[in-house]
Amino acid sequence: MIRASALLQFLLAQQIDFYAGVPDSTLKVLCALLSAPAGAGAANDNMQLAAATATSGVTAKTEQMITSQTQSQAQSQSLLQSQSQTPLPWRYIITANEGNAVALCAGHYLATGRAGCVFMQNSGLGNSVNPLLSLNDPQVFALPTLLLVGWRGAPQMPDEPQHVKQGQVTLELLECMGISYVVVDGLTTEEQLWPQLQELLFKMQRNLQPVALVIKPNSFVSEALPQHTLLEPAVRLLHKMDVIASLVPCIDALQGRIFASTGHIARELYQVRCQQQLQQQHEQAQVKPEAQAHEPANVVHHEHDFYCVGSMGHVSSLALGYALEKPQQPVFVFDGDGSLLMHLGALYVIGAAAPQNFYHLVFDNAAHDSVGGQHIASERINYEQLALSLGYRQAFTVTSEEQLEPTFQRMVSSTGPCLMCIKVRKGAPRDLMRPDLPMTTLKQLFMAAPD
């Protein structure tokens, strides 16, 4: 295993001081360090300690390779030797999607001549293929970039269904794009990694091309993180699962269909369904509440819900395609703010298509909650004005429990498309349930449900 602080210090020593991307749970320790202001005490205490290790891990062969490079790389070697005394600043930007991040780092290179670093989950490679091939590739503009890729669904590592195919083809996809890579796992030591990473960065600079460091889950050791790295939004009163539990009966009364976004939202909806089903069973059997926790749930998977466990940012488009073909069926989208912002252009398409049966509920917690709680700068976004400007008929904001049901009733009494932004707190229950049927079975149940 390696230290995220040592990896960051190593990269800073190579003049990689620009970091942009979408947070990933595999990389959350590194993202937490990056989100600290450069020079912050706890973060740099870790990196000061890491500097000596990073320096000593570079082999003689690698040092000789560095000295043969351009003046820029020679300066990197000097920086590597001095990092234990002088921590370097860096820039850290959380982007809407991974393609944004590739373009950002390309612009950084054009301005400075220094490669940037894009961090992502391997699912984000799909969003980044276009700029990697049509902007960065050596046959186009030849723009060097380091990709830090969290490898979910790696072979022989059990993972959630949406990560299986992505995990199988991650390395093949990089190879298809001509992107060299190094893989890090729980057995990788820093002494092994530094020479490999140095050679990878040398290839990036020599060939002016993207390269990738592919990191499997559980590759980073635990480290003390600066307390201020996880920024909190303004005080919020509502809990997301409580809101979902309150709204589900209202939607069921309308015979609505629910499309729930990836991350925590789909799993929270599923857990609410299971809890409500269990409660109904006990009420029917007149079982005392204290016995509930000791008896297994005979859960009936709700056929009116579609759990969009992958494809982040596309749940609203998925629901739109359904709503247009079922104009008499109320369609509800449970979306997250991070998901919404990832492909914001979908709002324009929804507004232009104008489905009257479309109701878009956005749970805004100003965080990428399911991958480490990294801050989303959505506090300054007025989702009501945004939706209305893009063609939604009505838009609402809810900040308290008292507003929730009356505002929901106003929304469903209006002609769609409508959007309701619900300001909720960060956090979710530990050990959230997951749908325990194959995704294809859940799809069949959803499609077979009577109107």
Short mmCIF file of C-alpha atoms in Angstrom, two decimals:
data_model
loop_
_atom_site.label_atom_id
_atom_site.label_comp_id
_atom_site.label_asym_id
_atom_site.label_seq_id
_atom_site.Cartn_x
_atom_site.Cartn_y
_atom_site.Cartn_z
CA MET A 1 0.00 0.00 0.00
CA ILE A 2 1.06 3.59 -0.55
CA ARG A 3 0.43 6.93 1.13
CA ALA A 4 -1.71 9.41 -0.76
CA SER A 5 0.39 12.18 0.77
CA ALA A 6 3.56 10.62 -0.63
CA LEU A 7 1.99 10.28 -4.07
CA LEU A 8 0.87 13.90 -4.06
CA GLN A 9 4.29 15.11 -2.97
CA PHE A 10 5.95 13.02 -5.66
CA LEU A 11 3.74 14.52 -8.36
CA LEU A 12 4.25 18.05 -7.08
CA ALA A 13 7.97 17.47 -7.33
CA GLN A 14 7.46 16.75 -11.02
CA GLN A 15 5.73 20.13 -11.45
CA ILE A 16 2.29 18.52 -11.70
CA ASP A 17 0.47 21.15 -9.70
CA PHE A 18 -2.92 21.34 -11.45
CA TYR A 19 -5.58 18.76 -10.48
CA ALA A 20 -9.07 18.55 -11.97
CA GLY A 21 -11.71 15.85 -12.09
CA VAL A 22 -14.65 14.09 -10.50
CA PRO A 23 -14.11 12.54 -7.05
CA ASP A 24 -14.05 8.77 -6.65
CA SER A 25 -14.27 6.66 -3.50
CA THR A 26 -11.04 4.85 -4.40
CA LEU A 27 -9.21 8.20 -4.50
CA LYS A 28 -11.04 9.91 -1.63
CA VAL A 29 -7.96 10.17 0.62
CA LEU A 30 -6.02 11.87 -2.16
CA CYS A 31 -8.99 14.14 -2.95
CA ALA A 32 -9.23 15.13 0.70
CA LEU A 33 -5.56 16.15 0.71
CA LEU A 34 -5.97 18.06 -2.54
CA SER A 35 -8.97 19.95 -1.20
CA ALA A 36 -6.86 21.41 1.64
CA PRO A 37 -5.35 24.82 0.87
CA ALA A 38 -1.69 24.47 -0.10
CA GLY A 39 0.39 25.11 2.97
CA ALA A 40 -2.26 23.87 5.42
CA GLY A 41 -0.63 22.36 8.47
CA ALA A 42 -1.98 18.82 8.67
CA ALA A 43 -1.82 18.17 4.94
CA ASN A 44 1.73 19.42 4.59
CA ASP A 45 2.89 17.65 7.74
CA ASN A 46 1.96 14.43 5.96
CA MET A 47 3.63 15.52 2.75
CA GLN A 48 6.77 16.81 4.43
CA LEU A 49 7.19 13.32 5.85
CA ALA A 50 6.43 11.78 2.47
CA ALA A 51 8.98 13.89 0.62
CA ALA A 52 12.06 12.10 1.92
CA THR A 53 10.54 8.72 1.10
CA ALA A 54 9.58 9.83 -2.39
CA THR A 55 13.07 11.18 -3.00
CA SER A 56 14.84 8.07 -1.76
CA GLY A 57 12.53 5.84 -3.82
CA VAL A 58 13.81 7.13 -7.16
CA THR A 59 16.37 4.71 -8.49
CA ALA A 60 19.71 5.60 -10.03
CA LYS A 61 18.42 4.49 -13.39
CA THR A 62 15.47 6.86 -13.15
CA GLU A 63 17.67 9.76 -12.00
CA GLN A 64 19.87 9.25 -15.04
CA MET A 65 16.77 9.26 -17.22
CA ILE A 66 15.63 12.57 -15.71
CA THR A 67 18.93 14.32 -16.36
CA SER A 68 18.70 13.40 -20.03
CA GLN A 69 15.41 15.23 -20.45
CA THR A 70 14.72 18.87 -21.19
CA GLN A 71 15.51 21.73 -18.84
CA SER A 72 11.97 21.48 -17.45
CA GLN A 73 12.53 17.90 -16.33
CA ALA A 74 15.93 18.81 -14.86
CA GLN A 75 14.19 21.43 -12.77
CA SER A 76 11.77 18.73 -11.61
CA GLN A 77 14.71 16.71 -10.24
CA SER A 78 15.90 19.74 -8.29
CA LEU A 79 12.41 20.21 -6.92
CA LEU A 80 12.28 16.56 -5.89
CA GLN A 81 15.39 16.99 -3.76
CA SER A 82 14.11 20.15 -2.06
CA GLN A 83 10.52 19.21 -1.26
CA SER A 84 11.14 18.33 2.38
CA GLN A 85 11.92 22.02 2.93
CA THR A 86 9.48 23.81 0.60
CA PRO A 87 5.96 22.44 -0.03
CA LEU A 88 4.58 23.45 -3.42
CA PRO A 89 1.15 25.02 -3.95
CA TRP A 90 -1.37 23.41 -6.24
CA ARG A 91 -4.73 24.10 -7.87
CA TYR A 92 -7.65 21.69 -7.29
CA ILE A 93 -10.90 21.89 -9.26
CA ILE A 94 -13.88 19.53 -9.02
CA THR A 95 -15.43 19.49 -12.48
CA ALA A 96 -18.92 18.62 -13.68
CA ASN A 97 -17.59 15.66 -15.65
CA GLU A 98 -14.31 14.06 -16.62
CA GLY A 99 -14.23 15.45 -20.15
CA ASN A 100 -14.32 18.95 -18.62
CA ALA A 101 -11.28 18.02 -16.55
CA VAL A 102 -9.27 16.80 -19.56
CA ALA A 103 -9.94 20.08 -21.36
CA LEU A 104 -9.08 22.11 -18.24
CA CYS A 105 -5.72 20.40 -17.92
CA ALA A 106 -5.11 20.93 -21.63
CA GLY A 107 -5.67 24.66 -21.18
CA HIS A 108 -3.34 24.65 -18.18
CA TYR A 109 -0.62 23.05 -20.31
CA LEU A 110 -1.07 25.61 -23.10
CA ALA A 111 -0.60 28.41 -20.57
CA THR A 112 2.28 26.96 -18.53
CA GLY A 113 3.94 24.14 -20.46
CA ARG A 114 3.26 21.88 -17.44
CA ALA A 115 1.10 18.76 -17.61
CA GLY A 116 -2.00 18.62 -15.44
CA CYS A 117 -3.59 15.68 -13.63
CA VAL A 118 -7.14 14.41 -14.18
CA PHE A 119 -8.63 12.28 -11.39
CA MET A 120 -11.64 10.05 -12.02
CA GLN A 121 -13.33 6.73 -11.46
CA ASN A 122 -12.79 4.37 -14.38
CA SER A 123 -16.44 4.87 -15.38
CA GLY A 124 -15.40 8.44 -16.20
CA LEU A 125 -13.15 7.24 -19.00
CA GLY A 126 -16.29 7.21 -21.14
CA ASN A 127 -16.79 10.94 -20.61
CA SER A 128 -13.13 11.66 -21.36
CA VAL A 129 -12.63 9.58 -24.53
CA ASN A 130 -13.58 12.41 -26.89
CA PRO A 131 -11.13 15.06 -25.63
CA LEU A 132 -8.40 12.47 -25.03
CA LEU A 133 -8.58 11.36 -28.67
CA SER A 134 -9.57 14.55 -30.48
CA LEU A 135 -7.66 17.10 -28.37
CA ASN A 136 -4.80 15.53 -26.39
CA ASP A 137 -3.71 12.73 -28.70
CA PRO A 138 -0.22 13.03 -30.29
CA GLN A 139 -1.86 12.96 -33.73
CA VAL A 140 -3.84 16.10 -32.86
CA PHE A 141 -2.37 18.66 -30.41
CA ALA A 142 -0.06 16.33 -28.45
CA LEU A 143 -0.98 17.51 -24.94
CA PRO A 144 0.57 15.55 -22.06
CA THR A 145 -1.76 14.71 -19.17
CA LEU A 146 -1.61 12.33 -16.21
CA LEU A 147 -4.82 10.39 -15.54
CA LEU A 148 -5.39 9.11 -11.99
CA VAL A 149 -8.02 6.42 -12.44
CA GLY A 150 -9.79 4.62 -9.59
CA TRP A 151 -10.32 1.07 -10.87
CA ARG A 152 -13.74 -0.12 -9.71
CA GLY A 153 -14.85 -3.58 -10.80
CA ALA A 154 -11.31 -4.84 -11.38
CA PRO A 155 -11.16 -8.56 -12.21
CA GLN A 156 -11.24 -10.79 -9.12
CA MET A 157 -12.51 -7.87 -7.00
CA PRO A 158 -16.25 -8.12 -6.24
CA ASP A 159 -18.10 -4.87 -6.89
CA GLU A 160 -21.50 -3.45 -7.72
CA PRO A 161 -23.21 -4.41 -11.01
CA GLN A 162 -22.62 -1.07 -12.74
CA HIS A 163 -18.85 -1.47 -12.31
CA VAL A 164 -18.50 -5.01 -13.69
CA LYS A 165 -18.22 -4.28 -17.43
CA GLN A 166 -16.32 -1.02 -16.87
CA GLY A 167 -13.83 -2.90 -14.72
CA GLN A 168 -13.33 -5.64 -17.28
CA VAL A 169 -12.45 -3.27 -20.12
CA THR A 170 -10.60 -0.49 -18.27
CA LEU A 171 -7.09 -1.51 -19.29
CA GLU A 172 -8.22 -2.52 -22.79
CA LEU A 173 -9.81 0.90 -23.25
CA LEU A 174 -6.58 2.64 -22.27
CA GLU A 175 -4.60 0.39 -24.60
CA CYS A 176 -7.06 1.06 -27.44
CA MET A 177 -6.46 4.81 -26.99
CA GLY A 178 -2.68 4.29 -26.92
CA ILE A 179 -2.42 5.42 -23.29
CA SER A 180 0.41 3.82 -21.30
CA TYR A 181 -0.40 2.98 -17.69
CA VAL A 182 0.89 1.66 -14.37
CA VAL A 183 -1.40 -0.30 -12.03
CA VAL A 184 -1.33 0.18 -8.24
CA ASP A 185 -2.92 -2.29 -5.82
CA GLY A 186 -2.76 -3.15 -2.13
CA LEU A 187 0.53 -5.01 -2.57
CA THR A 188 2.30 -2.12 -4.30
CA THR A 189 4.97 -0.42 -2.19
CA GLU A 190 6.20 3.12 -2.61
CA GLU A 191 9.70 1.81 -3.36
CA GLN A 192 8.25 -0.13 -6.29
CA LEU A 193 5.98 2.64 -7.50
CA TRP A 194 8.29 5.67 -7.70
CA PRO A 195 10.59 4.32 -10.46
CA GLN A 196 7.60 3.05 -12.45
CA LEU A 197 5.79 6.34 -12.08
CA GLN A 198 8.91 8.33 -12.97
CA GLU A 199 9.33 6.32 -16.16
CA LEU A 200 5.64 6.78 -16.99
CA LEU A 201 5.93 10.56 -16.58
CA PHE A 202 9.09 10.53 -18.67
CA LYS A 203 7.14 8.82 -21.47
CA MET A 204 4.35 11.39 -21.08
CA GLN A 205 6.81 14.27 -21.56
CA ARG A 206 8.88 12.63 -24.27
CA ASN A 207 5.90 11.63 -26.44
CA LEU A 208 3.63 14.53 -25.40
CA GLN A 209 0.74 12.18 -24.69
CA PRO A 210 -1.68 11.22 -21.90
CA VAL A 211 -0.64 8.44 -19.51
CA ALA A 212 -2.53 6.80 -16.63
CA LEU A 213 -1.95 5.64 -13.08
CA VAL A 214 -4.68 3.04 -12.46
CA ILE A 215 -5.40 2.55 -8.76
CA LYS A 216 -7.37 -0.36 -7.35
CA PRO A 217 -9.50 0.00 -4.19
CA ASN A 218 -7.65 -0.35 -0.87
CA SER A 219 -4.34 0.78 -2.33
CA PHE A 220 -3.94 3.75 0.04
CA VAL A 221 -3.07 3.47 3.72
CA SER A 222 -5.16 5.38 6.25
CA GLU A 223 -3.83 8.85 7.01
CA ALA A 224 -4.86 11.69 9.29
CA LEU A 225 -6.57 14.28 7.14
CA PRO A 226 -6.93 18.03 7.72
CA GLN A 227 -10.23 18.77 9.41
CA HIS A 228 -11.11 21.57 7.01
CA THR A 229 -10.94 19.52 3.82
CA LEU A 230 -14.62 18.56 3.77
CA LEU A 231 -16.39 21.87 3.34
CA GLU A 232 -19.90 22.10 4.72
CA PRO A 233 -22.75 23.87 2.93
CA ALA A 234 -25.15 26.17 4.72
CA VAL A 235 -27.17 24.60 7.52
CA ARG A 236 -29.77 22.21 6.16
CA LEU A 237 -32.60 20.62 8.11
CA LEU A 238 -33.88 17.83 5.90
CA HIS A 239 -32.51 14.28 5.70
CA LYS A 240 -32.69 12.74 2.25
CA MET A 241 -34.07 9.37 3.33
CA ASP A 242 -36.78 11.05 5.39
CA VAL A 243 -37.79 13.11 2.36
CA ILE A 244 -37.89 10.01 0.16
CA ALA A 245 -39.97 8.16 2.75
CA SER A 246 -42.43 11.07 2.86
CA LEU A 247 -42.75 11.41 -0.91
CA VAL A 248 -43.01 7.77 -1.95
CA PRO A 249 -46.60 7.28 -0.69
CA CYS A 250 -47.66 10.47 -2.49
CA ILE A 251 -46.13 9.23 -5.73
CA ASP A 252 -47.67 5.78 -5.31
CA ALA A 253 -51.09 7.41 -4.87
CA LEU A 254 -50.60 8.92 -8.33
CA GLN A 255 -49.45 5.59 -9.81
CA GLY A 256 -46.20 7.34 -10.68
CA ARG A 257 -42.95 5.85 -11.90
CA ILE A 258 -39.69 6.75 -10.17
CA PHE A 259 -36.27 6.90 -11.84
CA ALA A 260 -33.63 7.10 -9.09
CA SER A 261 -30.09 8.34 -9.77
CA THR A 262 -26.82 6.57 -9.12
CA GLY A 263 -24.92 7.06 -5.86
CA HIS A 264 -26.86 6.91 -2.62
CA ILE A 265 -30.25 7.93 -4.00
CA ALA A 266 -31.19 4.66 -5.73
CA ARG A 267 -30.07 2.65 -2.71
CA GLU A 268 -31.92 4.94 -0.30
CA LEU A 269 -35.11 4.56 -2.32
CA TYR A 270 -34.69 0.79 -2.25
CA GLN A 271 -34.13 0.79 1.51
CA VAL A 272 -37.20 2.96 2.06
CA ARG A 273 -39.23 0.51 0.00
CA CYS A 274 -37.93 -2.42 2.05
CA GLN A 275 -38.64 -0.70 5.36
CA GLN A 276 -42.14 0.29 4.31
CA GLN A 277 -42.87 -3.21 3.05
CA LEU A 278 -41.67 -4.71 6.30
CA GLN A 279 -43.76 -2.27 8.31
CA GLN A 280 -46.85 -3.16 6.30
CA GLN A 281 -46.25 -6.86 6.84
CA HIS A 282 -45.95 -6.41 10.58
CA GLU A 283 -49.00 -4.22 10.76
CA GLN A 284 -51.02 -6.79 8.87
CA ALA A 285 -49.75 -9.56 11.14
CA GLN A 286 -50.17 -7.35 14.22
CA VAL A 287 -46.57 -8.02 15.26
CA LYS A 288 -45.17 -5.81 17.99
CA PRO A 289 -42.59 -3.25 16.78
CA GLU A 290 -39.80 -4.63 19.00
CA ALA A 291 -39.89 -7.90 17.09
CA GLN A 292 -39.22 -6.26 13.74
CA ALA A 293 -35.45 -6.02 14.05
CA HIS A 294 -35.14 -9.77 14.68
CA GLU A 295 -37.16 -11.07 11.73
CA PRO A 296 -36.13 -11.20 8.06
CA ALA A 297 -37.95 -9.01 5.58
CA ASN A 298 -39.93 -10.71 2.83
CA VAL A 299 -39.30 -7.86 0.44
CA VAL A 300 -41.33 -7.42 -2.74
CA HIS A 301 -39.25 -5.40 -5.19
CA HIS A 302 -41.30 -2.39 -6.19
CA GLU A 303 -42.10 -2.61 -9.87
CA HIS A 304 -42.67 1.12 -10.29
CA ASP A 305 -39.08 2.07 -9.47
CA PHE A 306 -36.11 2.07 -11.84
CA TYR A 307 -32.80 2.02 -9.97
CA CYS A 308 -30.33 3.74 -12.28
CA VAL A 309 -27.28 2.47 -10.39
CA GLY A 310 -24.79 3.61 -13.04
CA SER A 311 -24.62 6.11 -15.90
CA MET A 312 -24.17 9.15 -13.66
CA GLY A 313 -25.82 12.29 -14.99
CA HIS A 314 -28.12 10.50 -17.42
CA VAL A 315 -31.08 9.54 -15.24
CA SER A 316 -33.13 12.56 -16.34
CA SER A 317 -32.61 11.72 -20.02
CA LEU A 318 -33.51 8.10 -19.30
CA ALA A 319 -36.72 9.25 -17.64
CA LEU A 320 -37.45 11.68 -20.47
CA GLY A 321 -37.32 8.89 -23.04
CA TYR A 322 -39.82 6.95 -20.96
CA ALA A 323 -42.09 9.93 -20.25
CA LEU A 324 -42.43 10.84 -23.93
CA GLU A 325 -43.77 7.36 -24.73
CA LYS A 326 -46.08 7.22 -21.67
CA PRO A 327 -47.74 10.67 -21.69
CA GLN A 328 -50.51 9.60 -19.27
CA GLN A 329 -48.03 8.19 -16.74
CA PRO A 330 -46.59 10.60 -14.12
CA VAL A 331 -42.81 10.24 -14.19
CA PHE A 332 -40.64 11.34 -11.25
CA VAL A 333 -36.86 11.70 -11.34
CA PHE A 334 -34.91 11.45 -8.07
CA ASP A 335 -31.66 13.21 -9.01
CA GLY A 336 -28.61 14.47 -7.15
CA ASP A 337 -26.98 17.85 -7.61
CA GLY A 338 -23.69 16.28 -8.71
CA SER A 339 -25.51 14.07 -11.18
CA LEU A 340 -27.55 16.98 -12.52
CA LEU A 341 -24.50 19.16 -13.05
CA MET A 342 -22.53 16.39 -14.77
CA HIS A 343 -24.69 16.66 -17.91
CA LEU A 344 -26.51 19.92 -17.42
CA GLY A 345 -27.46 20.14 -21.09
CA ALA A 346 -30.10 17.47 -20.42
CA LEU A 347 -32.25 20.18 -18.79
CA TYR A 348 -32.35 22.07 -22.08
CA VAL A 349 -33.50 18.92 -23.90
CA ILE A 350 -36.20 18.27 -21.29
CA GLY A 351 -37.40 21.85 -21.52
CA ALA A 352 -37.52 21.71 -25.31
CA ALA A 353 -39.35 18.36 -25.35
CA ALA A 354 -41.83 19.74 -22.77
CA PRO A 355 -43.28 16.47 -21.40
CA GLN A 356 -46.30 17.46 -19.31
CA ASN A 357 -45.94 14.37 -17.09
CA PHE A 358 -42.30 15.00 -16.07
CA TYR A 359 -41.37 15.93 -12.47
CA HIS A 360 -37.70 16.42 -11.63
CA LEU A 361 -36.76 16.26 -7.94
CA VAL A 362 -33.18 17.37 -7.24
CA PHE A 363 -31.67 16.48 -3.85
CA ASP A 364 -29.14 19.25 -3.30
CA ASN A 365 -26.65 18.52 -0.50
CA ALA A 366 -23.77 20.46 -2.09
CA ALA A 367 -21.57 17.36 -1.97
CA HIS A 368 -20.45 14.25 -3.84
CA ASP A 369 -21.79 12.30 -0.88
CA SER A 370 -21.28 8.70 -1.97
CA VAL A 371 -17.57 9.06 -2.81
CA GLY A 372 -16.25 10.98 0.19
CA GLY A 373 -18.41 14.07 0.67
CA GLN A 374 -16.33 16.41 -1.50
CA HIS A 375 -17.85 19.86 -1.83
CA ILE A 376 -19.93 20.91 -4.85
CA ALA A 377 -20.12 24.66 -5.34
CA SER A 378 -23.88 24.56 -5.82
CA GLU A 379 -24.68 27.05 -3.07
CA ARG A 380 -24.58 29.84 -5.63
CA ILE A 381 -26.79 28.04 -8.15
CA ASN A 382 -30.45 29.01 -8.27
CA TYR A 383 -31.96 25.80 -9.60
CA GLU A 384 -35.39 27.40 -9.96
CA GLN A 385 -34.11 30.13 -12.30
CA LEU A 386 -31.91 27.65 -14.13
CA ALA A 387 -34.78 25.27 -14.86
CA LEU A 388 -37.18 28.04 -15.89
CA SER A 389 -34.61 29.57 -18.22
CA LEU A 390 -34.23 26.20 -19.95
CA GLY A 391 -37.93 25.64 -20.57
CA TYR A 392 -39.32 23.99 -17.43
CA ARG A 393 -42.89 25.19 -16.81
CA GLN A 394 -42.60 25.43 -13.02
CA ALA A 395 -39.79 25.26 -10.47
CA PHE A 396 -39.78 25.18 -6.67
CA THR A 397 -37.36 25.05 -3.73
CA VAL A 398 -37.92 23.23 -0.44
CA THR A 399 -35.84 23.85 2.67
CA SER A 400 -38.03 22.53 5.52
CA GLU A 401 -40.30 19.63 6.37
CA GLU A 402 -43.31 21.95 6.55
CA GLN A 403 -42.79 23.00 2.93
CA LEU A 404 -42.29 19.52 1.52
CA GLU A 405 -45.77 18.07 0.99
CA PRO A 406 -47.55 21.35 0.10
CA THR A 407 -44.87 22.18 -2.47
CA PHE A 408 -45.00 18.65 -3.88
CA GLN A 409 -48.78 18.95 -4.29
CA ARG A 410 -48.35 22.30 -6.05
CA MET A 411 -45.83 20.70 -8.39
CA VAL A 412 -47.96 17.71 -9.37
CA SER A 413 -50.93 20.02 -9.88
CA SER A 414 -48.89 21.93 -12.46
CA THR A 415 -48.21 21.07 -16.06
CA GLY A 416 -44.76 19.61 -16.51
CA PRO A 417 -41.91 19.64 -16.93
CA CYS A 418 -41.44 20.82 -13.35
CA LEU A 419 -38.40 20.87 -11.07
CA MET A 420 -38.29 20.81 -7.28
CA CYS A 421 -34.95 21.46 -5.59
CA ILE A 422 -34.85 19.96 -2.08
CA LYS A 423 -32.07 21.24 0.17
CA VAL A 424 -30.91 18.24 2.23
CA ARG A 425 -28.10 17.45 4.61
CA LYS A 426 -25.03 15.44 3.74
CA GLY A 427 -24.77 11.87 4.88
CA ALA A 428 -26.57 8.55 4.52
CA PRO A 429 -27.10 5.52 6.76
CA ARG A 430 -24.20 3.12 7.02
CA ASP A 431 -24.49 -0.17 5.14
CA LEU A 432 -27.19 1.05 2.79
CA MET A 433 -29.11 -1.81 1.23
CA ARG A 434 -28.64 -2.69 -2.41
CA PRO A 435 -31.19 -4.28 -4.75
CA ASP A 436 -30.55 -8.00 -4.46
CA LEU A 437 -31.97 -9.07 -7.81
CA PRO A 438 -30.06 -8.91 -11.10
CA MET A 439 -30.44 -5.60 -12.89
CA THR A 440 -32.00 -7.36 -15.87
CA THR A 441 -34.68 -8.86 -13.60
CA LEU A 442 -35.46 -5.46 -12.10
CA LYS A 443 -35.72 -4.07 -15.63
CA GLN A 444 -38.19 -6.78 -16.61
CA LEU A 445 -40.33 -6.15 -13.54
CA PHE A 446 -40.38 -2.43 -14.30
CA MET A 447 -41.31 -2.92 -17.95
CA ALA A 448 -44.02 -5.46 -17.10
CA ALA A 449 -45.72 -3.26 -14.48
CA PRO A 450 -49.26 -2.34 -15.55
CA ASP A 451 -50.00 1.31 -16.29
#
